Short mmCIF file of C-alpha atoms in Angstrom, two decimals:
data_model
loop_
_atom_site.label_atom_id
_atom_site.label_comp_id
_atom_site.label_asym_id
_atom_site.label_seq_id
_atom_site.Cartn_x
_atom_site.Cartn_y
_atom_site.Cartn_z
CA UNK A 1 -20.69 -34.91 -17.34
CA UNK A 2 -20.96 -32.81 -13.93
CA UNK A 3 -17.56 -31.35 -14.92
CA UNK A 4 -18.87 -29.68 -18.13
CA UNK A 5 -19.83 -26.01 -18.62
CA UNK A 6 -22.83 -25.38 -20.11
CA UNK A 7 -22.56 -24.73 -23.63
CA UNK A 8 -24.79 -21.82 -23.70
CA UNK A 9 -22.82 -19.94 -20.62
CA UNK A 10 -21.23 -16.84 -22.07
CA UNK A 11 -17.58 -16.60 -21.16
CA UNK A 12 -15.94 -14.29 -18.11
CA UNK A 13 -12.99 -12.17 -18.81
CA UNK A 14 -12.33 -13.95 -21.77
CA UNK A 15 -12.53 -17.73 -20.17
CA UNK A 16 -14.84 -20.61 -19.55
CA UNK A 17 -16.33 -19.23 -15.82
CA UNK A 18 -15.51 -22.04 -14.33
CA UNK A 19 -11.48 -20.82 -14.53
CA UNK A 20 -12.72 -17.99 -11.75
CA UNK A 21 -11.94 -20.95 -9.37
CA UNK A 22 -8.56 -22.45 -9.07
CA UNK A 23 -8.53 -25.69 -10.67
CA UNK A 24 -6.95 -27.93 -7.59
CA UNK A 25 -10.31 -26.19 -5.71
CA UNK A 26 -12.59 -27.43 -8.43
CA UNK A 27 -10.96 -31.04 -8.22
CA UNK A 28 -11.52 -30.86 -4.91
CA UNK A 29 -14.97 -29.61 -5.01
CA UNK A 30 -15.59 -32.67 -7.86
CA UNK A 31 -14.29 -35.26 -5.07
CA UNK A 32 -17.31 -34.17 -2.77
CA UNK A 33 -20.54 -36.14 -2.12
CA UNK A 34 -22.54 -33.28 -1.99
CA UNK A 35 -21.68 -32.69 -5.52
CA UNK A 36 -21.77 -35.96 -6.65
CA UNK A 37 -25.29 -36.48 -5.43
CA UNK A 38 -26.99 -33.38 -5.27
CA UNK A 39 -25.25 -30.79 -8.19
CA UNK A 40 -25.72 -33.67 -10.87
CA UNK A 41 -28.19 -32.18 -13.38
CA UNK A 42 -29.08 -28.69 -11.44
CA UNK A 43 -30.79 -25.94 -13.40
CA UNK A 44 -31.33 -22.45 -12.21
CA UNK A 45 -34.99 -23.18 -10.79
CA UNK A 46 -33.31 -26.63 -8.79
CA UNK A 47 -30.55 -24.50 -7.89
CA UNK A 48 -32.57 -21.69 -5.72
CA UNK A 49 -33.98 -25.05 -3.96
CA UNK A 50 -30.95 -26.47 -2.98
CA UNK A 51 -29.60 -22.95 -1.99
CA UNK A 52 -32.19 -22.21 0.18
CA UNK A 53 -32.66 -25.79 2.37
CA UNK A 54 -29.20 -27.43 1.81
CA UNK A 55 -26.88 -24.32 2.52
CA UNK A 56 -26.66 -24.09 6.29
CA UNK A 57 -23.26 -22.41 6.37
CA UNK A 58 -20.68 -20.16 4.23
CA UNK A 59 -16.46 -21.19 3.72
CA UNK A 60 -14.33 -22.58 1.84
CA UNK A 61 -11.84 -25.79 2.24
CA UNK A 62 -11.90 -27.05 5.78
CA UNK A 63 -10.49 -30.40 7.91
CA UNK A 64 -6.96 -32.44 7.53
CA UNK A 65 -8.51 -34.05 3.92
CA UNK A 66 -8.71 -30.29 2.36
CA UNK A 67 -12.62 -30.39 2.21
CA UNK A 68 -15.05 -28.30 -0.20
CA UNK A 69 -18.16 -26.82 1.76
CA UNK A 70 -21.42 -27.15 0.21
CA UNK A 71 -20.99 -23.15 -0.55
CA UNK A 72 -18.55 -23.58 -2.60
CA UNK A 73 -20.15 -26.62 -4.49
CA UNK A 74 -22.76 -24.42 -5.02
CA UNK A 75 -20.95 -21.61 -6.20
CA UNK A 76 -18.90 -23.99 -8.58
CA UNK A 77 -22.41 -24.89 -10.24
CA UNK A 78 -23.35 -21.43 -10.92
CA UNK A 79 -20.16 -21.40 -12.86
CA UNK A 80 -20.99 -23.96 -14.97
CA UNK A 81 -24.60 -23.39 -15.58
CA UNK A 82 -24.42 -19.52 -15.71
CA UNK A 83 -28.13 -18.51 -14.53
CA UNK A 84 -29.40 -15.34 -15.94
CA UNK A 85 -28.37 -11.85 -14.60
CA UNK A 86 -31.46 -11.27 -13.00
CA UNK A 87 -31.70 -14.59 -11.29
CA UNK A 88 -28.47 -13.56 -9.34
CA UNK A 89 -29.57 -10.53 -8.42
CA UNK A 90 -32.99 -11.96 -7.43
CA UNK A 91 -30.70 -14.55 -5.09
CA UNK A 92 -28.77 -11.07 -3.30
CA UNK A 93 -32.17 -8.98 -2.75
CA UNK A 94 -33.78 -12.25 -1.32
CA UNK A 95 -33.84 -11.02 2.44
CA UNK A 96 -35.79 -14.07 3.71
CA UNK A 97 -32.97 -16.76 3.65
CA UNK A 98 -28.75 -14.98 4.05
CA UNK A 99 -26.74 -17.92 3.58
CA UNK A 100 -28.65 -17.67 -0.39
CA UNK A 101 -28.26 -13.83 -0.47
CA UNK A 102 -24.79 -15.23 -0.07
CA UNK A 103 -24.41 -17.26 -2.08
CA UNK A 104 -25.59 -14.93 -5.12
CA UNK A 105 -23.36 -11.80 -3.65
CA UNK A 106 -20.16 -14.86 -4.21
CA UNK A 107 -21.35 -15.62 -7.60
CA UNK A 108 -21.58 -11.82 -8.50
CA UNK A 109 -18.45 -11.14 -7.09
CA UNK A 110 -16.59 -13.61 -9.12
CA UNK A 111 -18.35 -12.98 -13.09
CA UNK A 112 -19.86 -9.32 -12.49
CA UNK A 113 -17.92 -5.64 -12.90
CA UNK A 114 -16.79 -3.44 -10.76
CA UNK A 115 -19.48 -1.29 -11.37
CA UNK A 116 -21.84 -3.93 -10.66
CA UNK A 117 -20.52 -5.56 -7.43
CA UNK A 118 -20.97 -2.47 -5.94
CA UNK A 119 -24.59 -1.35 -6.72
CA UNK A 120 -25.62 -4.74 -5.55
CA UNK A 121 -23.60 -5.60 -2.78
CA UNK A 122 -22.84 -2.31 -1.26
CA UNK A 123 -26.75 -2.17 0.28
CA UNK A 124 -25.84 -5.53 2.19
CA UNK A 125 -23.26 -3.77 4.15
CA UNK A 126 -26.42 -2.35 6.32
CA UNK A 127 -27.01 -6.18 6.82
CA UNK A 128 -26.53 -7.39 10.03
CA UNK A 129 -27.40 -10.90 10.63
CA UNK A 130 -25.13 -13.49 11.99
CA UNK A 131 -23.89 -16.81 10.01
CA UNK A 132 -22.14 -19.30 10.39
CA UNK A 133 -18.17 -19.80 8.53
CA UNK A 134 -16.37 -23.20 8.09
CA UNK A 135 -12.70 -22.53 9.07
CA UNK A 136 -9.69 -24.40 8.45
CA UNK A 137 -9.60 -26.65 11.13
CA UNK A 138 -12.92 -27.96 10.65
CA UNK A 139 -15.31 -26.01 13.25
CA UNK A 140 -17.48 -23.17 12.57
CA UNK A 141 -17.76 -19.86 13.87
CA UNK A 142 -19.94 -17.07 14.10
CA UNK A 143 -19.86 -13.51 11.63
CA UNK A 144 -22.44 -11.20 9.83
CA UNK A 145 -23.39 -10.92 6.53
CA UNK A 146 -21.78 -7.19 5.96
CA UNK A 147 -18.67 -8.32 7.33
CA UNK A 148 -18.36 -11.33 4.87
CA UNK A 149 -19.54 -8.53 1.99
CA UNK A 150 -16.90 -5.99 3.38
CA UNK A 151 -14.60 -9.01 2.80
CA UNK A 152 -15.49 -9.67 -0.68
CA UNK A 153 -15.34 -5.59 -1.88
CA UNK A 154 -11.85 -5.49 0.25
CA UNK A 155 -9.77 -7.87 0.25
CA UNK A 156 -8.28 -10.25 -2.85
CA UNK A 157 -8.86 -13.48 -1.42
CA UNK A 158 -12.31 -14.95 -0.31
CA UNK A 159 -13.31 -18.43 0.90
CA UNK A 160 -9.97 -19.52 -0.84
CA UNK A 161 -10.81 -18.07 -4.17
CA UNK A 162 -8.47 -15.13 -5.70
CA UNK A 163 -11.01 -12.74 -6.38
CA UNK A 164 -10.74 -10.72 -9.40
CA UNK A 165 -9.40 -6.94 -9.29
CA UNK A 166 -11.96 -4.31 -8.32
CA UNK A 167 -11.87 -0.78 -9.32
CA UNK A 168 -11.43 1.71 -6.95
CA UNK A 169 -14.90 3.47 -6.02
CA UNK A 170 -14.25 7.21 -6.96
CA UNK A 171 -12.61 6.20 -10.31
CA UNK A 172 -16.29 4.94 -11.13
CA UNK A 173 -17.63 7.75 -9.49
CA UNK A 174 -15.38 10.27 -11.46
CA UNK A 175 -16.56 8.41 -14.72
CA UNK A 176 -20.24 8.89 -14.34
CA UNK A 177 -20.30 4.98 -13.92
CA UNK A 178 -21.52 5.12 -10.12
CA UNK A 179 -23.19 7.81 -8.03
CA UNK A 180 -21.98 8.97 -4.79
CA UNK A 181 -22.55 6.44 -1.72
CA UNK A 182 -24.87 7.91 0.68
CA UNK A 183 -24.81 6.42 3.99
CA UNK A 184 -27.57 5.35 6.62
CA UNK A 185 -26.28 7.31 8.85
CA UNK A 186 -26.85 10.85 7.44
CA UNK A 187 -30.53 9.94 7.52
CA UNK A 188 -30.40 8.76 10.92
CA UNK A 189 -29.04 11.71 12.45
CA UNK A 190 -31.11 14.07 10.77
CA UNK A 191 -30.32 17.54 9.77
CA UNK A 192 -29.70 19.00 12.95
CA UNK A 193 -26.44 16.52 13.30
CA UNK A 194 -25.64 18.02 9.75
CA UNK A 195 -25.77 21.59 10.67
CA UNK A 196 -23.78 20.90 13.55
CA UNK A 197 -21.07 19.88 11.07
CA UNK A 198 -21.48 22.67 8.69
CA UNK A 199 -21.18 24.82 11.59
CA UNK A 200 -17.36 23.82 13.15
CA UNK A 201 -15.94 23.05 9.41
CA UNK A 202 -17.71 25.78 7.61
CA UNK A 203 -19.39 28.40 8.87
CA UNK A 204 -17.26 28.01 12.43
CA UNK A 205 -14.39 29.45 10.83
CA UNK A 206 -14.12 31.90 13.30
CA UNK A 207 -13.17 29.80 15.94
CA UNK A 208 -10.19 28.99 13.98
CA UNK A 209 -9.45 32.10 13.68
CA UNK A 210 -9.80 33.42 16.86
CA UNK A 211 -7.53 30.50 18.30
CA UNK A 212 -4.94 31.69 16.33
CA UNK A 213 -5.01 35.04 17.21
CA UNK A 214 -4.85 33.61 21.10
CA UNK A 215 -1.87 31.54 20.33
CA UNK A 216 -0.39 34.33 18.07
CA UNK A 217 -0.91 36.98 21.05
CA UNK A 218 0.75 34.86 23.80
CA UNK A 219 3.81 33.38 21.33
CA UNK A 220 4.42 37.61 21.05
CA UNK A 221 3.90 38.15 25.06
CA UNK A 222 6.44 35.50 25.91
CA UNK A 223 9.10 35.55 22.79
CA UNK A 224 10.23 39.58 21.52
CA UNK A 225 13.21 40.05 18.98
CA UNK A 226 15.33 42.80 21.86
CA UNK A 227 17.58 44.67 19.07
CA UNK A 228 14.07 46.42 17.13
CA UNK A 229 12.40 47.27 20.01
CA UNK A 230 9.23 47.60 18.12
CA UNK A 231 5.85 45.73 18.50
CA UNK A 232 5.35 45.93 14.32
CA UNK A 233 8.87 43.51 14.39
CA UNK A 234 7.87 41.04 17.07
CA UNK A 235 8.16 37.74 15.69
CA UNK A 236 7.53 34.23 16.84
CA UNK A 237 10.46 31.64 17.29
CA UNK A 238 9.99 29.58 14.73
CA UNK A 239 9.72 32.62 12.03
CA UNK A 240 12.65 34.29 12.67
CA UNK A 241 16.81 33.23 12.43
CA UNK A 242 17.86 36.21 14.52
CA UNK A 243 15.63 35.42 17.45
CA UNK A 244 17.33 35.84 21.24
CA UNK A 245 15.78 34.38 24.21
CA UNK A 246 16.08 37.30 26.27
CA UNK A 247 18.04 36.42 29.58
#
């Protein structure tokens, strides 16, 4: 039957995969045409097909009769058939069609570890592309494909799907299990940007120091302690409980 898992799909967490989506989603996603016609028998191979000319769009339940988009459908049948590691990943480093990239980055999210959601989906944050979402009411509207993977490192909910928890980024870092994240951006400004930084928070020290010395001089001009006398026991209002404001 369309509702069965593949008995060769290796469980997730500790569960048949297709328990990573709610069960009154997968009903609903069962009640669909698109799945009833088009998911029946799908391998991996038909799979990439119908991701790449049937998907048109990326969301979750939509319209007054609590819909399933074909995104979901899809996602559903990964579940159940369980393609091989490096299918998925071939489906997020496919740059030629997003809503497939997707699609794959969903799937990964959903059965993959921490450590793995963010090697593969972190380099999709420099993608900018727009796509098109199904929202609740029914209509679509426009985002990009990093903001929909910003969604799916960030936040616990996704296309109405309760993602799984995510480890925190320097915890994997700390463990050896991730390297540092280097951004774009430090090899778009270039190293004279980077100097320029090293300069006011390292080697610019000196500017600190010498606006203290300013404010430190001027606190001393304006504010004296009147009963020493004595420049070595001029102190600054907010050192000092036997400060006078001279009258």
């Amino acid at each position: 039957m369309t509702t069965q898992t593949d008995p060769l799909a290796k469980s997730v967490r500790g569960t048949n995969p297709q328990n990573m989506m709610e069960k009154i989603t997968r009903d609903k996603v069962y009640a669909m045409t698109f799945w009833k016609e088009k998911c029946f028998a799908v391998s991996a191979e038909t799979l990439v097909d119908l991701a790449v000319t049937d998907l048109t769009q990326i969301g979750g339940i939509y319209g007054g009769n609590n819909r399933a988009t074909e995104f979901l459908c899809l996602a559903l049948k990964m579940l159940q058939i369980a393609p091989e590691r490096e299918i998925v990943i071939e489906f997020i480093k496919n740059e030629d069609h997003k809503y497939a990239r997707l699609l794959g980055a969903f799937y990964l999210r959903l059965v993959g570890n921490s450590a793995e959601v963010y090697r593969y989906l972190e380099p999709l944050l420099n993608d900018y592309r727009k796509v098109r979402r199904r929202v609740k009411c029914g209509g679509c509207e426009l985002t990009t494909v990093d903001a929909f993977i910003d969604e799916l490192l960030t936040k616990d909910f996704c296309c109405d799907i309760a993602l799984p928890r995510l480890a925190k980024r320097f915890a994997l870092e700390a463990t050896g299990a991730l390297e540092e994240r280097k951004s774009l951006l430090e090899e778009e400004v270039g190293e004279g940007w980077r100097g320029r930084w090293r300069f006011f928070f390292g080697g610019g020290r000196h500017i600190i120091t010498l606006v203290k010395q300013t404010v430190w001089t001027s606190v001393r001009t304006l504010w004296w302690n009147p009963t020493e006398g004595q420049e070595s026991n001029w102190v600054p209002l907010f050192c000092s409980h036997k400060f006078q404001n001279p009258s």
